């Protein structure tokens, strides 16, 4: 069965410092991996995805994520955090060889708090 | 990309009543989904809205409680029936398809409070 784990409920970082939000996954085939961000009282916004190709994926707002197959991880990173990055972040996975329904499995979410 | 809107954005309802939430996409999508989210928590998939046929429900969700319609490739509705306070949540719709390169787009959500 597919699953996604976000081990940290909250990540605290000072503005200007690098940030990492962790995600590990489990699928039976090749994974399709996604990161979404949710600001207060808003829907989910797509940040980036890994389908195939380079393990380092660059996305919106300066975020990037590194796909590590051996560690089954897809950690979200940003070199220099902004206070405006404070939000709820979700990792999601879809199994390439799963059914064709496009269903995503979401992690529990990680709240990022960037302090000035 | 696709832009998804939902109506209403929020509502306060009485126990025992029903509420229908509308989801409109600005372009045709192959798949539409309905999720439930408690504030600050993860998303739980309720069902896949199938165009022209009955929705496919996830474990724990039934058609009598959450009837879904999808008359075309850009519109879907979710009804929360016979509501109780436990139904208080945020309901999100999303869409994706072959033309969106595996990306799933989300509406802004409907915040439902049941008294």
Tab-separated table of C-alpha atoms in Angstrom:
chain	number	residue	atom	x	y	z
A	1	UNK	CA	0.000	0.000	0.000
A	2	UNK	CA	1.090	3.533	-0.673
A	3	UNK	CA	1.989	5.771	2.244
A	4	UNK	CA	3.693	9.047	3.011
A	5	UNK	CA	5.322	10.087	6.273
A	6	UNK	CA	6.169	13.584	7.400
A	7	UNK	CA	7.935	12.968	10.692
A	8	UNK	CA	7.917	16.560	11.908
A	9	UNK	CA	4.717	18.276	12.961
A	10	UNK	CA	6.495	21.618	12.999
A	11	UNK	CA	9.768	23.048	11.742
A	12	UNK	CA	11.109	26.297	13.165
A	13	UNK	CA	13.775	28.278	11.352
A	14	UNK	CA	15.116	31.814	11.441
A	15	UNK	CA	14.654	34.027	8.425
A	16	UNK	CA	17.624	33.784	6.092
A	17	UNK	CA	18.598	30.304	7.242
A	18	UNK	CA	18.168	27.207	5.113
A	19	UNK	CA	15.120	25.064	5.726
A	20	UNK	CA	14.320	21.390	5.232
A	21	UNK	CA	10.933	19.722	5.518
A	22	UNK	CA	11.209	15.950	5.533
A	23	UNK	CA	9.141	13.409	3.634
A	24	UNK	CA	9.509	9.659	3.163
A	25	UNK	CA	7.278	7.451	1.067
A	26	UNK	CA	6.353	3.879	0.316
A	27	UNK	CA	4.974	2.670	-3.023
A	28	UNK	CA	5.121	-0.587	-4.904
A	29	UNK	CA	6.256	0.922	-8.204
A	30	UNK	CA	8.019	4.092	-9.218
A	31	UNK	CA	6.739	7.076	-7.255
A	32	UNK	CA	5.246	10.294	-8.478
A	33	UNK	CA	6.019	12.768	-5.674
A	34	UNK	CA	4.570	16.184	-4.959
A	35	UNK	CA	4.843	19.039	-2.503
A	36	UNK	CA	1.961	21.380	-1.775
A	37	UNK	CA	1.724	24.443	0.463
A	38	UNK	CA	-1.359	25.685	2.265
A	39	UNK	CA	-1.626	29.193	3.647
A	40	UNK	CA	-4.253	29.997	6.304
A	41	UNK	CA	-7.820	29.812	4.984
A	42	UNK	CA	-6.610	28.876	1.516
A	43	UNK	CA	-6.610	25.775	-0.648
A	44	UNK	CA	-3.510	23.798	-1.519
A	45	UNK	CA	-0.995	25.316	-3.913
A	46	UNK	CA	1.289	23.140	-5.997
A	47	UNK	CA	5.017	23.707	-5.323
A	48	UNK	CA	6.882	21.035	-7.257
A	49	UNK	CA	6.887	17.432	-8.401
A	50	UNK	CA	9.181	14.557	-9.236
A	51	UNK	CA	8.119	12.176	-11.966
A	52	UNK	CA	11.383	11.128	-13.561
A	53	UNK	CA	14.748	12.589	-14.502
A	54	UNK	CA	17.022	14.700	-12.328
A	55	UNK	CA	16.797	13.914	-8.650
A	56	UNK	CA	16.920	17.600	-7.733
A	57	UNK	CA	13.665	19.287	-8.632
A	58	UNK	CA	13.182	23.044	-8.573
A	59	UNK	CA	9.785	24.568	-7.957
A	60	UNK	CA	7.909	27.705	-7.082
A	61	UNK	CA	9.044	30.427	-4.647
A	62	UNK	CA	12.657	29.206	-4.579
A	63	UNK	CA	11.823	25.773	-3.192
A	64	UNK	CA	13.516	22.597	-4.333
A	65	UNK	CA	13.334	18.952	-3.388
A	66	UNK	CA	15.692	16.042	-3.722
A	67	UNK	CA	14.462	12.600	-4.669
A	68	UNK	CA	16.486	9.856	-2.993
A	69	UNK	CA	15.409	6.426	-4.146
A	70	UNK	CA	17.610	4.435	-1.772
A	71	UNK	CA	16.271	6.318	1.228
A	72	UNK	CA	12.753	6.619	-0.228
A	73	UNK	CA	12.791	10.303	0.639
A	74	UNK	CA	11.718	13.525	-1.015
A	75	UNK	CA	12.748	16.328	1.342
A	76	UNK	CA	11.726	19.899	0.593
A	77	UNK	CA	14.446	22.525	0.875
A	78	UNK	CA	15.045	26.222	0.490
A	79	UNK	CA	18.449	27.906	0.835
A	80	UNK	CA	17.159	31.024	2.588
A	81	UNK	CA	13.822	31.069	4.404
A	82	UNK	CA	11.425	34.003	4.369
A	83	UNK	CA	8.855	34.889	7.018
A	84	UNK	CA	6.259	34.626	4.240
A	85	UNK	CA	7.155	30.937	3.815
A	86	UNK	CA	5.393	30.213	7.102
A	87	UNK	CA	2.588	27.831	6.161
A	88	UNK	CA	1.482	24.196	6.217
A	89	UNK	CA	3.361	21.912	3.835
A	90	UNK	CA	2.111	18.594	2.491
A	91	UNK	CA	4.026	15.855	0.739
A	92	UNK	CA	2.000	13.542	-1.516
A	93	UNK	CA	2.677	10.424	-3.563
A	94	UNK	CA	1.105	8.497	-6.394
A	95	UNK	CA	2.196	5.067	-7.571
A	96	UNK	CA	3.165	4.950	-11.242
A	97	UNK	CA	1.815	1.428	-11.485
A	98	UNK	CA	-1.229	1.963	-9.373
A	99	UNK	CA	-4.659	2.328	-10.850
A	100	UNK	CA	-5.196	5.112	-13.327
A	101	UNK	CA	-7.299	7.186	-10.980
A	102	UNK	CA	-4.640	9.839	-10.281
A	103	UNK	CA	-5.378	9.564	-6.573
A	104	UNK	CA	-2.814	11.136	-4.254
A	105	UNK	CA	-1.863	9.950	-0.791
A	106	UNK	CA	-1.015	12.882	1.479
A	107	UNK	CA	1.307	13.075	4.434
A	108	UNK	CA	0.153	14.455	7.746
A	109	UNK	CA	1.572	17.889	7.020
A	110	UNK	CA	4.395	19.943	8.535
A	111	UNK	CA	3.879	23.438	9.844
A	112	UNK	CA	6.796	25.682	8.926
A	113	UNK	CA	7.360	28.680	11.162
A	114	UNK	CA	9.956	31.202	10.028
A	115	UNK	CA	10.783	33.740	12.686
A	116	UNK	CA	12.118	37.197	11.801
B	1	UNK	CA	-2.856	24.968	-15.119
B	2	UNK	CA	-6.462	24.965	-13.965
B	3	UNK	CA	-8.303	27.389	-11.721
B	4	UNK	CA	-10.890	25.866	-9.414
B	5	UNK	CA	-13.599	27.769	-7.582
B	6	UNK	CA	-15.948	26.560	-4.876
B	7	UNK	CA	-19.257	27.850	-3.580
B	8	UNK	CA	-20.035	28.593	-0.832
B	9	UNK	CA	-16.716	29.546	0.735
B	10	UNK	CA	-18.165	28.949	4.171
B	11	UNK	CA	-21.481	28.162	5.821
B	12	UNK	CA	-22.989	27.571	9.223
B	13	UNK	CA	-25.719	24.962	9.192
B	14	UNK	CA	-28.125	23.377	11.605
B	15	UNK	CA	-27.978	19.738	12.604
B	16	UNK	CA	-30.082	17.495	10.360
B	17	UNK	CA	-29.960	19.745	7.301
B	18	UNK	CA	-28.023	19.240	4.065
B	19	UNK	CA	-25.575	21.458	2.206
B	20	UNK	CA	-24.507	21.220	-1.425
B	21	UNK	CA	-21.045	22.476	-2.341
B	22	UNK	CA	-20.287	23.388	-5.933
B	23	UNK	CA	-16.935	23.023	-7.643
B	24	UNK	CA	-16.210	24.679	-10.979
B	25	UNK	CA	-13.036	24.236	-13.054
B	26	UNK	CA	-12.063	26.715	-15.741
B	27	UNK	CA	-10.960	23.932	-18.112
B	28	UNK	CA	-11.818	20.321	-18.742
B	29	UNK	CA	-10.278	17.852	-16.328
B	30	UNK	CA	-10.291	14.087	-16.495
B	31	UNK	CA	-10.576	13.473	-12.778
B	32	UNK	CA	-12.213	15.397	-9.971
B	33	UNK	CA	-11.893	14.580	-6.294
B	34	UNK	CA	-13.499	15.632	-3.029
B	35	UNK	CA	-11.488	15.823	0.177
B	36	UNK	CA	-12.209	16.618	3.804
B	37	UNK	CA	-9.713	18.430	5.989
B	38	UNK	CA	-9.839	19.351	9.632
B	39	UNK	CA	-8.102	22.732	10.083
B	40	UNK	CA	-4.356	22.269	10.266
B	41	UNK	CA	-4.542	18.572	9.511
B	42	UNK	CA	-4.080	16.334	6.509
B	43	UNK	CA	-6.513	15.712	3.689
B	44	UNK	CA	-8.794	12.692	3.616
B	45	UNK	CA	-10.138	11.631	0.240
B	46	UNK	CA	-13.904	11.248	0.265
B	47	UNK	CA	-14.504	10.145	-3.307
B	48	UNK	CA	-13.594	10.412	-6.961
B	49	UNK	CA	-16.279	12.191	-8.951
B	50	UNK	CA	-16.801	10.304	-12.202
B	51	UNK	CA	-18.289	12.115	-15.158
B	52	UNK	CA	-21.587	10.602	-16.149
B	53	UNK	CA	-21.519	7.798	-13.593
B	54	UNK	CA	-21.644	7.153	-9.866
B	55	UNK	CA	-18.786	8.441	-7.764
B	56	UNK	CA	-16.191	6.069	-6.336
B	57	UNK	CA	-16.127	6.340	-2.552
B	58	UNK	CA	-13.238	5.679	-0.215
B	59	UNK	CA	-13.541	3.452	2.806
B	60	UNK	CA	-15.658	5.082	5.479
B	61	UNK	CA	-17.645	7.288	3.120
B	62	UNK	CA	-21.006	6.364	1.612
B	63	UNK	CA	-23.192	7.752	-1.114
B	64	UNK	CA	-26.193	8.316	1.138
B	65	UNK	CA	-24.184	10.663	3.328
B	66	UNK	CA	-22.090	12.329	0.612
B	67	UNK	CA	-23.946	12.197	-2.727
B	68	UNK	CA	-21.804	13.533	-5.553
B	69	UNK	CA	-22.715	14.641	-9.028
B	70	UNK	CA	-20.496	15.319	-12.012
B	71	UNK	CA	-22.575	16.186	-15.053
B	72	UNK	CA	-19.648	17.301	-17.220
B	73	UNK	CA	-15.864	17.676	-17.313
B	74	UNK	CA	-15.757	21.032	-15.520
B	75	UNK	CA	-18.335	20.833	-12.715
B	76	UNK	CA	-19.117	18.723	-9.673
B	77	UNK	CA	-21.185	18.969	-6.518
B	78	UNK	CA	-20.824	17.358	-3.118
B	79	UNK	CA	-23.785	17.220	-0.756
B	80	UNK	CA	-23.279	16.702	2.947
B	81	UNK	CA	-26.538	15.136	4.078
B	82	UNK	CA	-28.247	14.994	7.455
B	83	UNK	CA	-25.418	16.936	8.993
B	84	UNK	CA	-24.121	16.564	12.522
B	85	UNK	CA	-21.443	18.586	14.325
B	86	UNK	CA	-18.928	15.860	13.397
B	87	UNK	CA	-19.295	16.966	9.769
B	88	UNK	CA	-17.806	20.354	10.619
B	89	UNK	CA	-14.720	20.517	8.433
B	90	UNK	CA	-13.164	22.044	5.345
B	91	UNK	CA	-14.246	20.418	2.099
B	92	UNK	CA	-11.910	20.719	-0.878
B	93	UNK	CA	-12.343	19.735	-4.476
B	94	UNK	CA	-9.528	19.112	-6.904
B	95	UNK	CA	-9.006	18.294	-10.542
B	96	UNK	CA	-6.357	16.759	-12.734
B	97	UNK	CA	-5.957	14.962	-16.009
B	98	UNK	CA	-3.861	14.033	-18.966
B	99	UNK	CA	-3.241	17.622	-19.983
B	100	UNK	CA	-1.985	18.752	-16.596
B	101	UNK	CA	1.204	16.751	-16.431
B	102	UNK	CA	0.234	14.875	-13.288
B	103	UNK	CA	-0.447	18.032	-11.308
B	104	UNK	CA	-3.570	18.148	-9.182
B	105	UNK	CA	-5.171	21.567	-8.673
B	106	UNK	CA	-7.243	22.459	-5.639
B	107	UNK	CA	-10.124	24.762	-4.953
B	108	UNK	CA	-9.993	27.199	-2.024
B	109	UNK	CA	-12.186	25.001	0.142
B	110	UNK	CA	-15.573	25.316	1.830
B	111	UNK	CA	-15.499	25.754	5.588
B	112	UNK	CA	-18.556	24.086	7.076
B	113	UNK	CA	-19.709	24.516	10.663
B	114	UNK	CA	-22.606	22.423	11.920
B	115	UNK	CA	-24.346	23.554	15.088
